[in-house]
């Protein structure tokens, strides 16, 4: 982040205290988390003759919130780094770890309508398509504008974004190439809530810059894909049901059309000490032998670490345009103390589409364990362990790596998130 941008943000914060509006609130929160990880087959099958990885990742975030009668401002500054990635006596931090995570303003136009503009988290429902990705230290944001309507139990958001990496006098080619980094995005989200139930509908249109050339760096038009679907939840006696269904269509590139689907359903039942859950998710895929259309669903901008196993073998920066996934799972969240619980979750994975040579579709079984303990106010500790029991077919979707090595992952995380400051500002005439 440049010194000019930091100065502008500090000037904005000073300006807040001089705005001539009543009922003003200024609040500052901290979010510091450090996570040690041991990786031996995380995200991919562990190769032969390699050592496991271990490191400590840390996020330090400062959230500044200002609220008035018809105005909200929010700024989040963060530093994300690996312990030891900067020399201790380096005069200038060269790892570029400091960033502006959020900076948005929301204007209340009238009782029901408002607009929210700037760098912001977009998150809906179970975060399958849009999510804040809080597990990742850096999180996920969008530079976007949203028009919002809310009346009683009905809400509607209509938003959009147009991405460029610099000012130009000619042309609009977007040359930043990232995992599903869009050039343009438009969406509409509608939700209706009842006493214990809700249903929502999402339509999302995303445009991606096409590239050609020997180095795949020459812009060549834009391909658009659409995602449409619904998320719902409702009770059936003592069982809570939640599910979703989405369809993707449009183009993958100038020569390949897209037709893909996602379906999920989960039932949970809670007793005094244990929450039980059983569910499945189907994400369509493309046969490894090839197809005239791409049939691989990808959940785009959700919190994908939350789904399909915590070891991130699927849809966390990987598994795009692949054979899809069938995930059948069971879980139990056990209350182990007044301020602690233990999550036990098991997944049975299989490919949705056909593998080459009619190979067995069973990919593997993953077991996830997470223990959570509230240590004191604003301080929480998580301890996790996951183990992947991969089949031979897993290597067919993981670049041919061997499937018979041990694949496990362990981690310990400390989260500290106190409220540092909160005050009601009196009316000022400055």
Tab-separated table of C-alpha atoms in Angstrom:
chain	number	residue	atom	x	y	z
A	1	UNK	CA	0.000	0.000	0.000
A	2	UNK	CA	1.418	3.423	-0.969
A	3	UNK	CA	2.003	6.213	1.533
A	4	UNK	CA	-0.429	8.372	-0.461
A	5	UNK	CA	-3.238	5.852	0.090
A	6	UNK	CA	-2.471	5.543	3.811
A	7	UNK	CA	-2.536	9.336	4.150
A	8	UNK	CA	-5.890	9.472	2.395
A	9	UNK	CA	-7.351	6.904	4.783
A	10	UNK	CA	-6.068	8.765	7.834
A	11	UNK	CA	-7.549	11.983	6.487
A	12	UNK	CA	-10.885	10.200	6.007
A	13	UNK	CA	-10.887	9.017	9.633
A	14	UNK	CA	-10.161	12.544	10.885
A	15	UNK	CA	-12.939	13.882	8.699
A	16	UNK	CA	-15.481	11.535	10.311
A	17	UNK	CA	-15.368	13.394	13.606
A	18	UNK	CA	-16.229	16.715	11.924
A	19	UNK	CA	-19.280	15.639	9.902
A	20	UNK	CA	-22.359	17.579	10.948
A	21	UNK	CA	-24.660	14.600	11.522
A	22	UNK	CA	-26.287	13.465	14.759
A	23	UNK	CA	-26.240	9.924	16.188
A	24	UNK	CA	-22.737	9.094	15.006
A	25	UNK	CA	-20.880	5.984	16.159
A	26	UNK	CA	-17.192	5.205	15.686
A	27	UNK	CA	-15.951	1.691	16.434
A	28	UNK	CA	-12.543	0.024	16.074
A	29	UNK	CA	-12.006	-3.755	16.230
A	30	UNK	CA	-8.892	-5.920	15.948
A	31	UNK	CA	-8.620	-9.343	14.340
A	32	UNK	CA	-5.313	-11.085	14.994
A	33	UNK	CA	-4.934	-14.747	14.179
A	34	UNK	CA	-1.880	-16.969	13.930
A	35	UNK	CA	-2.047	-20.501	12.531
A	36	UNK	CA	0.621	-23.202	12.620
A	37	UNK	CA	0.221	-25.833	9.903
A	38	UNK	CA	1.863	-29.185	9.246
A	39	UNK	CA	1.212	-30.292	5.663
A	40	UNK	CA	1.824	-33.819	4.446
A	41	UNK	CA	-0.552	-34.234	1.539
A	42	UNK	CA	-2.662	-31.094	1.959
A	43	UNK	CA	-4.454	-29.922	-1.223
A	44	UNK	CA	-2.784	-32.679	-3.255
A	45	UNK	CA	-1.412	-36.184	-2.881
A	46	UNK	CA	1.981	-36.260	-1.185
A	47	UNK	CA	4.794	-37.100	-3.636
A	48	UNK	CA	7.632	-39.555	-3.109
A	49	UNK	CA	10.958	-38.479	-1.608
A	50	UNK	CA	9.779	-35.130	-0.256
A	51	UNK	CA	9.721	-33.581	3.211
A	52	UNK	CA	6.493	-32.302	4.760
A	53	UNK	CA	5.963	-28.549	5.081
A	54	UNK	CA	5.466	-26.569	8.287
A	55	UNK	CA	4.974	-22.836	8.833
A	56	UNK	CA	3.100	-20.193	10.830
A	57	UNK	CA	0.774	-17.855	8.947
A	58	UNK	CA	-0.521	-14.676	10.607
A	59	UNK	CA	-3.172	-12.087	9.846
A	60	UNK	CA	-3.335	-8.761	11.660
A	61	UNK	CA	-6.442	-6.791	10.707
A	62	UNK	CA	-7.809	-3.479	11.977
A	63	UNK	CA	-11.505	-2.782	11.310
A	64	UNK	CA	-12.774	0.803	11.543
A	65	UNK	CA	-16.533	1.373	11.350
A	66	UNK	CA	-18.427	4.654	11.267
A	67	UNK	CA	-22.239	4.878	11.396
A	68	UNK	CA	-24.593	7.834	11.177
A	69	UNK	CA	-28.310	8.195	10.452
A	70	UNK	CA	-27.991	7.663	6.682
A	71	UNK	CA	-24.340	6.865	6.235
A	72	UNK	CA	-22.004	3.977	6.980
A	73	UNK	CA	-18.276	3.843	6.299
A	74	UNK	CA	-16.041	0.829	6.830
A	75	UNK	CA	-12.282	0.441	6.403
A	76	UNK	CA	-10.271	-2.730	7.062
A	77	UNK	CA	-6.469	-2.676	6.928
A	78	UNK	CA	-4.537	-5.920	7.162
A	79	UNK	CA	-1.104	-7.474	7.120
A	80	UNK	CA	-0.805	-11.126	6.064
A	81	UNK	CA	2.577	-12.774	6.373
A	82	UNK	CA	4.453	-15.958	7.156
A	83	UNK	CA	6.587	-15.846	10.293
A	84	UNK	CA	10.115	-15.190	9.089
A	85	UNK	CA	9.314	-14.004	5.552
A	86	UNK	CA	10.974	-10.619	6.213
A	87	UNK	CA	14.492	-10.073	7.529
A	88	UNK	CA	14.423	-8.773	11.087
A	89	UNK	CA	16.468	-5.633	10.412
A	90	UNK	CA	15.239	-4.873	6.889
A	91	UNK	CA	14.662	-1.121	6.689
A	92	UNK	CA	11.807	-1.451	4.184
A	93	UNK	CA	9.341	-4.334	4.239
A	94	UNK	CA	9.747	-5.934	0.842
A	95	UNK	CA	7.178	-8.730	1.120
A	96	UNK	CA	4.207	-6.503	0.162
A	97	UNK	CA	2.086	-8.037	2.927
A	98	UNK	CA	0.177	-4.891	3.906
A	99	UNK	CA	-3.081	-4.259	2.043
A	100	UNK	CA	-6.448	-2.585	2.044
A	101	UNK	CA	-8.951	-5.399	2.582
A	102	UNK	CA	-12.177	-3.369	2.661
A	103	UNK	CA	-13.086	0.277	2.119
A	104	UNK	CA	-16.737	0.991	1.394
A	105	UNK	CA	-19.485	3.477	2.015
A	106	UNK	CA	-23.206	2.771	2.301
A	107	UNK	CA	-25.793	5.495	1.790
A	108	UNK	CA	-29.359	5.052	3.075
A	109	UNK	CA	-31.448	6.614	0.290
A	110	UNK	CA	-34.777	6.151	2.069
A	111	UNK	CA	-36.462	3.704	4.430
A	112	UNK	CA	-36.068	0.722	2.112
A	113	UNK	CA	-33.352	1.580	-0.418
A	114	UNK	CA	-29.608	1.985	0.041
A	115	UNK	CA	-26.437	1.703	-2.023
A	116	UNK	CA	-23.059	0.287	-1.059
A	117	UNK	CA	-19.938	1.132	-3.056
A	118	UNK	CA	-16.264	0.254	-2.790
A	119	UNK	CA	-14.044	-2.662	-1.797
A	120	UNK	CA	-16.229	-5.060	0.144
A	121	UNK	CA	-17.016	-8.640	1.106
A	122	UNK	CA	-20.006	-10.131	-0.715
A	123	UNK	CA	-21.459	-13.081	1.176
A	124	UNK	CA	-24.842	-14.817	0.948
A	125	UNK	CA	-26.538	-17.886	2.432
A	126	UNK	CA	-24.111	-20.750	3.109
A	127	UNK	CA	-21.339	-18.941	1.139
A	128	UNK	CA	-21.315	-21.520	-1.658
A	129	UNK	CA	-21.272	-19.033	-4.555
A	130	UNK	CA	-20.443	-15.756	-2.749
A	131	UNK	CA	-18.456	-15.858	0.508
A	132	UNK	CA	-15.952	-13.906	2.574
A	133	UNK	CA	-13.379	-16.746	2.648
A	134	UNK	CA	-12.436	-15.916	6.227
A	135	UNK	CA	-10.443	-19.142	6.605
A	136	UNK	CA	-7.858	-17.779	4.183
A	137	UNK	CA	-5.814	-15.146	5.971
A	138	UNK	CA	-6.173	-12.692	3.113
A	139	UNK	CA	-9.949	-13.160	2.761
A	140	UNK	CA	-11.868	-12.351	-0.428
A	141	UNK	CA	-13.168	-8.971	-1.540
A	142	UNK	CA	-14.868	-7.410	-4.565
A	143	UNK	CA	-14.479	-3.867	-5.918
A	144	UNK	CA	-18.175	-3.416	-6.597
A	145	UNK	CA	-21.318	-1.318	-6.333
A	146	UNK	CA	-24.585	-2.725	-4.921
A	147	UNK	CA	-28.104	-1.292	-4.813
A	148	UNK	CA	-29.965	-2.803	-1.851
A	149	UNK	CA	-33.691	-3.054	-1.045
A	150	UNK	CA	-35.050	-4.360	2.256
A	151	UNK	CA	-38.601	-4.362	3.564
A	152	UNK	CA	-39.683	-6.597	6.422
A	153	UNK	CA	-38.614	-10.145	5.490
A	154	UNK	CA	-37.845	-9.424	1.826
A	155	UNK	CA	-34.471	-8.283	0.515
A	156	UNK	CA	-33.057	-7.639	-2.942
A	157	UNK	CA	-29.462	-6.836	-3.902
A	158	UNK	CA	-28.415	-5.864	-7.428
A	159	UNK	CA	-24.680	-5.409	-7.885
A	160	UNK	CA	-21.917	-5.152	-10.412
A	161	UNK	CA	-18.206	-4.631	-10.985
A	162	UNK	CA	-15.885	-3.676	-13.839
A	163	UNK	CA	-12.209	-4.520	-13.372
A	164	UNK	CA	-9.160	-2.719	-14.756
A	165	UNK	CA	-5.621	-2.726	-13.381
A	166	UNK	CA	-4.717	0.840	-14.382
A	167	UNK	CA	-5.906	4.066	-15.986
A	168	UNK	CA	-5.793	4.091	-19.791
A	169	UNK	CA	-6.504	6.403	-22.683
A	170	UNK	CA	-7.236	3.579	-25.119
A	171	UNK	CA	-8.573	0.053	-24.752
A	172	UNK	CA	-10.141	-2.014	-21.967
A	173	UNK	CA	-8.204	-5.277	-22.087
A	174	UNK	CA	-7.940	-6.804	-18.600
A	175	UNK	CA	-4.602	-8.590	-18.461
A	176	UNK	CA	-4.600	-9.720	-14.817
A	177	UNK	CA	-4.874	-13.498	-15.016
A	178	UNK	CA	-5.996	-15.242	-11.840
A	179	UNK	CA	-8.201	-18.103	-10.790
A	180	UNK	CA	-11.593	-16.985	-12.165
A	181	UNK	CA	-10.616	-13.316	-11.981
A	182	UNK	CA	-13.436	-11.552	-13.779
A	183	UNK	CA	-13.298	-8.539	-16.047
A	184	UNK	CA	-16.931	-7.718	-15.344
A	185	UNK	CA	-19.589	-9.051	-13.007
A	186	UNK	CA	-23.309	-8.427	-12.517
A	187	UNK	CA	-25.701	-10.195	-10.179
A	188	UNK	CA	-29.119	-10.092	-8.558
A	189	UNK	CA	-29.925	-11.737	-5.227
A	190	UNK	CA	-33.470	-12.077	-3.841
A	191	UNK	CA	-34.305	-13.551	-0.429
A	192	UNK	CA	-37.546	-14.129	1.442
A	193	UNK	CA	-37.532	-15.127	5.124
A	194	UNK	CA	-40.186	-16.615	7.335
A	195	UNK	CA	-40.130	-17.431	11.048
A	196	UNK	CA	-37.818	-20.469	10.751
A	197	UNK	CA	-37.394	-20.781	6.991
A	198	UNK	CA	-35.919	-18.882	4.092
A	199	UNK	CA	-35.458	-19.186	0.344
A	200	UNK	CA	-33.249	-17.202	-1.981
A	201	UNK	CA	-32.539	-16.895	-5.698
A	202	UNK	CA	-29.254	-15.799	-7.251
A	203	UNK	CA	-28.410	-14.879	-10.832
A	204	UNK	CA	-24.755	-14.147	-11.572
A	205	UNK	CA	-23.145	-13.113	-14.863
A	206	UNK	CA	-19.343	-13.059	-15.051
A	207	UNK	CA	-17.170	-12.016	-17.977
A	208	UNK	CA	-13.611	-13.332	-18.356
A	209	UNK	CA	-10.947	-11.944	-20.667
A	210	UNK	CA	-9.852	-14.433	-23.320
A	211	UNK	CA	-6.193	-14.709	-24.286
A	212	UNK	CA	-4.409	-16.149	-27.317
A	213	UNK	CA	-0.847	-16.213	-28.576
A	214	UNK	CA	2.170	-18.383	-27.911
A	215	UNK	CA	2.459	-17.117	-24.330
A	216	UNK	CA	-1.326	-16.903	-23.884
A	217	UNK	CA	-1.021	-13.189	-23.161
A	218	UNK	CA	-2.785	-11.548	-26.117
A	219	UNK	CA	-6.343	-10.378	-25.223
A	220	UNK	CA	-8.989	-11.863	-27.519
A	221	UNK	CA	-12.508	-10.875	-26.488
A	222	UNK	CA	-14.566	-11.769	-23.419
A	223	UNK	CA	-16.427	-14.970	-22.537
A	224	UNK	CA	-19.468	-14.824	-20.273
A	225	UNK	CA	-20.766	-17.520	-17.968
A	226	UNK	CA	-24.003	-17.406	-16.020
A	227	UNK	CA	-24.834	-19.059	-12.697
A	228	UNK	CA	-28.440	-19.246	-11.537
A	229	UNK	CA	-29.997	-21.085	-8.631
A	230	UNK	CA	-31.504	-21.181	-5.187
A	231	UNK	CA	-30.643	-21.846	-1.553
A	232	UNK	CA	-33.299	-22.840	1.002
A	233	UNK	CA	-33.701	-23.983	4.586
A	234	UNK	CA	-36.707	-25.092	6.628
A	235	UNK	CA	-37.526	-27.332	9.619
A	236	UNK	CA	-39.304	-30.687	9.488
A	237	UNK	CA	-40.280	-31.368	13.094
A	238	UNK	CA	-36.914	-31.599	14.918
A	239	UNK	CA	-34.772	-31.826	11.773
A	240	UNK	CA	-33.446	-28.747	10.011
A	241	UNK	CA	-33.187	-29.103	6.236
A	242	UNK	CA	-30.918	-26.950	4.064
A	243	UNK	CA	-30.040	-27.297	0.414
A	244	UNK	CA	-29.165	-25.628	-2.846
A	245	UNK	CA	-29.377	-26.123	-6.588
A	246	UNK	CA	-27.484	-24.099	-9.204
A	247	UNK	CA	-27.007	-24.289	-12.957
A	248	UNK	CA	-24.103	-22.807	-14.919
A	249	UNK	CA	-24.240	-22.024	-18.606
A	250	UNK	CA	-22.655	-19.752	-21.199
A	251	UNK	CA	-19.066	-20.010	-22.432
A	252	UNK	CA	-15.780	-21.291	-21.062
A	253	UNK	CA	-13.917	-19.632	-23.942
A	254	UNK	CA	-14.565	-18.680	-27.548
A	255	UNK	CA	-14.830	-22.322	-28.638
A	256	UNK	CA	-16.335	-24.201	-25.644
A	257	UNK	CA	-19.848	-23.934	-24.221
A	258	UNK	CA	-20.718	-24.625	-20.591
A	259	UNK	CA	-23.579	-26.676	-19.127
A	260	UNK	CA	-23.084	-27.679	-15.477
A	261	UNK	CA	-25.042	-28.163	-12.237
A	262	UNK	CA	-24.691	-28.315	-8.458
A	263	UNK	CA	-27.165	-29.909	-6.010
A	264	UNK	CA	-26.824	-30.242	-2.236
A	265	UNK	CA	-29.027	-31.320	0.660
A	266	UNK	CA	-28.299	-31.553	4.384
A	267	UNK	CA	-30.312	-32.536	7.434
A	268	UNK	CA	-29.252	-31.717	11.001
A	269	UNK	CA	-30.672	-32.827	14.331
A	270	UNK	CA	-29.642	-31.307	17.663
A	271	UNK	CA	-29.783	-32.749	21.160
A	272	UNK	CA	-28.575	-31.136	24.368
A	273	UNK	CA	-24.962	-32.137	23.781
A	274	UNK	CA	-24.612	-33.161	20.129
A	275	UNK	CA	-25.570	-31.807	16.721
A	276	UNK	CA	-25.811	-34.560	14.091
A	277	UNK	CA	-25.690	-33.918	10.351
A	278	UNK	CA	-26.014	-35.969	7.187
A	279	UNK	CA	-25.826	-34.666	3.646
A	280	UNK	CA	-24.523	-34.812	0.104
A	281	UNK	CA	-23.376	-32.517	-2.668
A	282	UNK	CA	-23.193	-33.271	-6.379
A	283	UNK	CA	-21.081	-31.075	-8.661
A	284	UNK	CA	-21.175	-32.065	-12.312
A	285	UNK	CA	-17.987	-32.775	-14.239
A	286	UNK	CA	-16.618	-33.432	-17.711
A	287	UNK	CA	-15.583	-36.921	-18.771
A	288	UNK	CA	-11.807	-37.347	-18.894
A	289	UNK	CA	-12.150	-38.844	-22.356
A	290	UNK	CA	-13.589	-35.526	-23.526
A	291	UNK	CA	-16.950	-33.993	-24.369
A	292	UNK	CA	-18.326	-31.465	-26.844
A	293	UNK	CA	-19.352	-29.234	-23.914
A	294	UNK	CA	-17.663	-28.395	-20.653
A	295	UNK	CA	-19.907	-29.864	-17.932
A	296	UNK	CA	-17.744	-28.949	-14.930
A	297	UNK	CA	-19.448	-26.802	-12.292
A	298	UNK	CA	-17.250	-24.429	-10.319
A	299	UNK	CA	-18.555	-22.560	-7.228
A	300	UNK	CA	-16.631	-19.393	-8.160
A	301	UNK	CA	-16.436	-16.892	-5.257
A	302	UNK	CA	-17.599	-18.904	-2.275
A	303	UNK	CA	-15.834	-20.015	0.895
A	304	UNK	CA	-14.864	-23.309	-0.696
A	305	UNK	CA	-12.715	-24.471	2.238
A	306	UNK	CA	-15.985	-24.918	4.125
A	307	UNK	CA	-17.136	-27.651	1.715
A	308	UNK	CA	-15.838	-31.018	0.448
A	309	UNK	CA	-13.291	-31.635	3.184
A	310	UNK	CA	-10.952	-29.305	5.032
A	311	UNK	CA	-7.874	-30.640	3.201
A	312	UNK	CA	-8.914	-28.576	0.155
A	313	UNK	CA	-8.552	-31.297	-2.464
A	314	UNK	CA	-11.465	-29.886	-4.446
A	315	UNK	CA	-12.391	-26.387	-5.664
A	316	UNK	CA	-9.889	-24.437	-3.562
A	317	UNK	CA	-7.706	-23.079	-6.346
A	318	UNK	CA	-7.952	-26.461	-8.057
A	319	UNK	CA	-10.277	-29.025	-9.697
A	320	UNK	CA	-11.599	-26.572	-12.299
A	321	UNK	CA	-12.802	-28.084	-15.603
A	322	UNK	CA	-12.355	-31.537	-14.093
A	323	UNK	CA	-14.537	-34.604	-13.491
A	324	UNK	CA	-16.689	-32.955	-10.823
A	325	UNK	CA	-17.448	-34.482	-7.455
A	326	UNK	CA	-19.984	-36.524	-5.512
A	327	UNK	CA	-19.541	-35.861	-1.787
A	328	UNK	CA	-21.555	-37.844	0.778
A	329	UNK	CA	-20.796	-36.837	4.359
A	330	UNK	CA	-21.800	-37.221	8.000
A	331	UNK	CA	-20.848	-35.009	10.928
A	332	UNK	CA	-21.277	-34.562	14.657
A	333	UNK	CA	-20.561	-31.458	16.724
A	334	UNK	CA	-20.125	-32.555	20.352
A	335	UNK	CA	-20.299	-30.075	23.213
A	336	UNK	CA	-17.313	-31.003	25.358
A	337	UNK	CA	-17.527	-28.209	27.933
A	338	UNK	CA	-19.129	-24.904	28.723
A	339	UNK	CA	-16.994	-23.150	26.113
A	340	UNK	CA	-15.649	-25.948	23.930
A	341	UNK	CA	-16.784	-28.383	21.245
A	342	UNK	CA	-15.440	-31.076	18.953
A	343	UNK	CA	-16.368	-31.467	15.269
A	344	UNK	CA	-16.051	-34.904	13.691
A	345	UNK	CA	-16.802	-35.110	9.964
A	346	UNK	CA	-16.341	-37.829	7.374
A	347	UNK	CA	-16.541	-37.522	3.565
A	348	UNK	CA	-16.936	-40.190	0.891
A	349	UNK	CA	-15.678	-38.795	-2.434
A	350	UNK	CA	-16.307	-40.056	-5.934
A	351	UNK	CA	-16.042	-38.495	-9.384
A	352	UNK	CA	-19.243	-37.233	-10.961
A	353	UNK	CA	-18.105	-37.829	-14.545
A	354	UNK	CA	-16.332	-40.833	-16.032
A	355	UNK	CA	-12.600	-41.363	-15.550
A	356	UNK	CA	-10.345	-42.653	-18.306
A	357	UNK	CA	-10.370	-46.386	-19.042
A	358	UNK	CA	-13.603	-46.744	-17.020
A	359	UNK	CA	-11.614	-46.521	-13.799
A	360	UNK	CA	-13.391	-46.818	-10.467
A	361	UNK	CA	-15.088	-43.505	-9.604
A	362	UNK	CA	-14.315	-43.795	-5.892
A	363	UNK	CA	-11.654	-41.165	-5.070
A	364	UNK	CA	-11.177	-41.467	-1.350
A	365	UNK	CA	-12.428	-40.882	2.190
A	366	UNK	CA	-11.476	-37.935	4.369
A	367	UNK	CA	-11.823	-37.597	8.133
A	368	UNK	CA	-11.780	-34.110	9.697
A	369	UNK	CA	-11.460	-33.320	13.404
A	370	UNK	CA	-11.633	-29.779	14.824
A	371	UNK	CA	-11.566	-28.914	18.528
A	372	UNK	CA	-12.606	-25.382	19.549
A	373	UNK	CA	-11.968	-23.841	22.964
A	374	UNK	CA	-12.862	-20.340	24.130
A	375	UNK	CA	-9.881	-19.415	26.302
A	376	UNK	CA	-11.109	-16.046	27.537
A	377	UNK	CA	-13.223	-13.171	26.206
A	378	UNK	CA	-12.166	-12.359	22.636
A	379	UNK	CA	-9.661	-15.246	22.508
A	380	UNK	CA	-10.372	-18.609	20.858
A	381	UNK	CA	-8.185	-21.604	20.035
A	382	UNK	CA	-8.801	-24.183	17.285
A	383	UNK	CA	-6.945	-27.470	16.879
A	384	UNK	CA	-7.494	-29.515	13.730
A	385	UNK	CA	-6.418	-32.792	12.167
A	386	UNK	CA	-7.451	-34.277	8.832
A	387	UNK	CA	-6.555	-37.513	7.067
A	388	UNK	CA	-7.186	-38.438	3.436
A	389	UNK	CA	-7.481	-42.144	2.583
A	390	UNK	CA	-6.997	-41.822	-1.177
A	391	UNK	CA	-7.837	-44.460	-3.753
A	392	UNK	CA	-5.812	-45.208	-6.879
A	393	UNK	CA	-8.322	-43.195	-8.892
A	394	UNK	CA	-7.449	-40.041	-6.942
A	395	UNK	CA	-4.129	-39.884	-8.794
A	396	UNK	CA	-6.064	-39.591	-12.083
A	397	UNK	CA	-7.469	-36.220	-10.998
A	398	UNK	CA	-4.360	-35.073	-9.107
A	399	UNK	CA	-1.731	-35.016	-11.817
A	400	UNK	CA	-0.622	-38.632	-11.508
A	401	UNK	CA	0.836	-38.352	-8.027
A	402	UNK	CA	1.032	-41.624	-6.047
A	403	UNK	CA	-2.016	-42.437	-3.940
A	404	UNK	CA	-0.396	-44.849	-1.480
A	405	UNK	CA	1.583	-42.299	0.572
A	406	UNK	CA	0.258	-40.967	3.874
A	407	UNK	CA	-1.774	-37.799	3.361
A	408	UNK	CA	-2.569	-35.833	6.507
A	409	UNK	CA	-2.700	-32.275	7.825
A	410	UNK	CA	-2.576	-30.798	11.317
A	411	UNK	CA	-2.986	-27.237	12.515
A	412	UNK	CA	-3.385	-25.023	15.601
A	413	UNK	CA	-4.896	-21.556	15.409
A	414	UNK	CA	-5.273	-18.738	17.912
A	415	UNK	CA	-7.848	-16.015	17.168
A	416	UNK	CA	-7.883	-12.733	19.103
A	417	UNK	CA	-10.637	-10.292	18.119
A	418	UNK	CA	-11.338	-7.644	20.784
A	419	UNK	CA	-13.288	-4.433	20.422
A	420	UNK	CA	-10.673	-1.708	20.944
A	421	UNK	CA	-12.788	1.406	20.885
A	422	UNK	CA	-16.436	2.438	20.617
A	423	UNK	CA	-17.938	5.839	21.150
A	424	UNK	CA	-20.983	7.901	20.293
A	425	UNK	CA	-19.879	11.160	18.739
A	426	UNK	CA	-21.766	14.319	19.645
A	427	UNK	CA	-23.002	16.729	17.002
A	428	UNK	CA	-20.199	18.954	15.717
A	429	UNK	CA	-20.331	22.262	13.884
A	430	UNK	CA	-16.751	22.237	12.647
